[in-house]
Amino acid sequence: MKVWVLLAFSPLTVFAQDKDQPIEVIDVIGEANETVMPHEQPVSGIFGLSDAVHEITRGVTVIDESLMQEAAIDDLHDIARFAPSAYAPSGFGTPSLPSIRGQLGELFQAGMRRQAGNNGLGVPLSLNGVERIVVARGAPPIMLGTTQRVGGFVDLQPKQAHTDEATTRLTGRIGEWQQHRLQVDQNWVIAPNQQALRVSAEYVDEGSFYDYSGLRSDSVVVAYRYQPNAQTDWAVSLEYYDAQWTDNAGINRPTQALIDDNLYITGIGVQPNNSEVPGAFAVISPTGQVRIPRSQVLTDPLDTNTATTWLLHSTYSRQLNNDLTLVNRTYYQHLNRDGINQNSFVEIIDGAETFENRLELHWQQGTTIGANVRINDVLGYSQFTTEADLPIDLTAGLEARRIPLTAAQQARLVELQPGLFVSPGAQYDRDGDGVGDFNLSDTTNSKSTQLGVFAQQEFVFTDAWSSRLGARADFYDVSAQDPIAPAGVTPAADTHQDWLFAWHADTRVALTPNMNVYATAYWSDSTSNSMAGGHVLNGAGEIDSQNFATENTLYEVGVKYQPEGERWYADAAVFEQTRSLRNRDGSNSGILTKGVEAQWNYRHEAGYWMTLAATYIDARFDNSAAFQDSRQVADAFDNSRPDIIAGTGVGAPNFAAFAPSNQRVQGIPPVQLSAAWGWSFTSQWQLGGDISYTKSYPLDYLQTVMIRDQHLVNMNLSWQVTPAFNARLEVLNLTDQDNWSPVFEGGYFGSTLAFPVEPRHARMRLEFSF
């Protein structure tokens, strides 16, 4: 811990080295109340020291704080209003990871990879401490390091204290279903142009359209900035976040009649042993078909989902001379999480600590070198092997949703607390019959140390042509042990060391002073992790070496156009990516994704702006196996009511595995279109909105159920009552569409669950600034 603290605050030891050499400072200052468009700000600390969007050889969208307010961006789903290829399942009602180019992406903050939930099921994300969002398509670049998820990434850029002006902003929001939010954001100037302090606090108490659902959270962010001279800048922020929320699994039994007409098949599932407790291979004899309220989702008032996290970010920058800049970044996060649901799902993170420090040296000649250390220490307990959603009849009352464990099931688990059972962290054969006697989930006590070095070099051949090469090597030292082994056995433990590599090459040609074309090639190894980035033991009690041998590739060709003196921008790209999908059982499936994406941004001096985004995606299993909770929804039913459904009587869940194929990946729309706009038609009034469209796509692997073409329209009206007071009315899902989305990335629950999007609803935001 002493080493971590010294690294985090090492910038203090070099502040005394004042120089008179000027540092290049890039300030982006917008006009009052003017929306900053996605191409108008540089991208710092991701691809290099600082890069203009039109010069980056990747698809990038920057969502500034003004645009976040214009579009009412509350979570990672909302970035799809501006960024191509950004579409996500509901994440059980709690999106904690972005989904980009039809696959999970990574979440960064201040250029450092954050902890996040396993496969998108995690902790709610607070944007209280965020003032800009960078959405980048494709795997994270060399400087950011080896990651598990490579579809793309979102970098949340923390709020910074401003040394030039003291400000106060008070924002309140009320909405339907008893939704309330209050935020206070105060910036103090301690020493003009040298020191500042900023505190942003947010209180959220929201009911929900969905039954037994809600969100209650507190967030406090303290940011400090120190600029003792023109060459030195140190920004540090500390966030405390505490949340209570609801895991929302949507509606089960997703037949085509449910998707098209909200018609739900009733009937209790019966296990092969005649038990009516939801369990594997249960069969339902349909008793009827009813129109189900879309709020009647698979939740339970007795479920517990809470989390507390601390986040520290420090970015220190020092211009050593006219050619050389040093940057040191530090990140630390502590996370506790309790998830105990009545359907027998358990995920408890009893302390996850992550620390990373990265040192970068940037030469003006286009050279960047650096090194980093990342330590991740996770103690967690998990149990998801006895969940069974299809047998549950949502119309039968709460007791029908609950899964008390039988004595036989408890015997295959370990008691963590009185009455609470989880999987052990490894497999054991206690009776000597050669077969393991326990169920495995993601229980682990693991620690990993990652040491990385990287370098990239830009080569300028002519005024119009340049290329860049980069490479990275990471050494992993990992240990894992079973934290809750059954009585009478020796707890399993293992260690593993491995090297992971990555490289990229790109080239950019300016066809005209306003138009750049580029090509990018990227290859990397990546890891496959469990909850909070931990590592698990497999059935043999070992850390699987295959979890460090996932190869990812990216090939991308694009064009970017930014006319000089004009206020619009456009880009387009064609891409092909390979990656791996971590399945629920810990295995990995290869995915091949091809596509085309484009975006266009425009702003006019007369007071209106618009953005357009378009995406085509073809995502397929790359001659790889696929897995689903059940082979198809019809497996859950017998054929006693063929007028309702032609049931197969197989029983469900049946944990289906599909042979290697090039089948289309379920749960991903092939076409996405979106537009957002704003119009200040007087000095006090502004009208805005956005519309999105997704083309029909299969919900399940066998494509027996389709989510039809869908659109969503949101509108808002703002009134600048006084220079310090703004009132805004927002209406979401204006046309009241019965839209649906998958609940889980990768389609595992595609034959089991579907998530109903909220109906039309309104909310009011009041903001005081002084």
GROMACS .gro file of C-alpha atoms in nm, residues 29 66 79 110 330 340 361 589 652 666 719 740 750-751:
model
   14
   29ILE     CA    1  -1.369   2.761  -2.495
   66SER     CA    2  -2.289   2.044  -2.325
   79ILE     CA    3  -2.427   0.712  -2.626
  110ALA     CA    4  -0.898   0.926  -1.752
  330THR     CA    5  -0.257   0.689  -1.141
  340ILE     CA    6  -2.843  -1.182  -0.353
  361LEU     CA    7   0.715   1.015  -2.238
  589SER     CA    8  -1.633  -1.846  -2.854
  652ALA     CA    9  -3.593  -2.575  -2.000
  666GLN     CA   10  -2.817  -1.330  -3.203
  719TRP     CA   11  -3.665   2.782  -2.159
  740TRP     CA   12  -3.778  -0.460  -2.690
  750GLY     CA   13  -3.195  -1.501  -2.610
  751SER     CA   14  -3.442  -1.789  -2.583
   0.00000   0.00000   0.00000
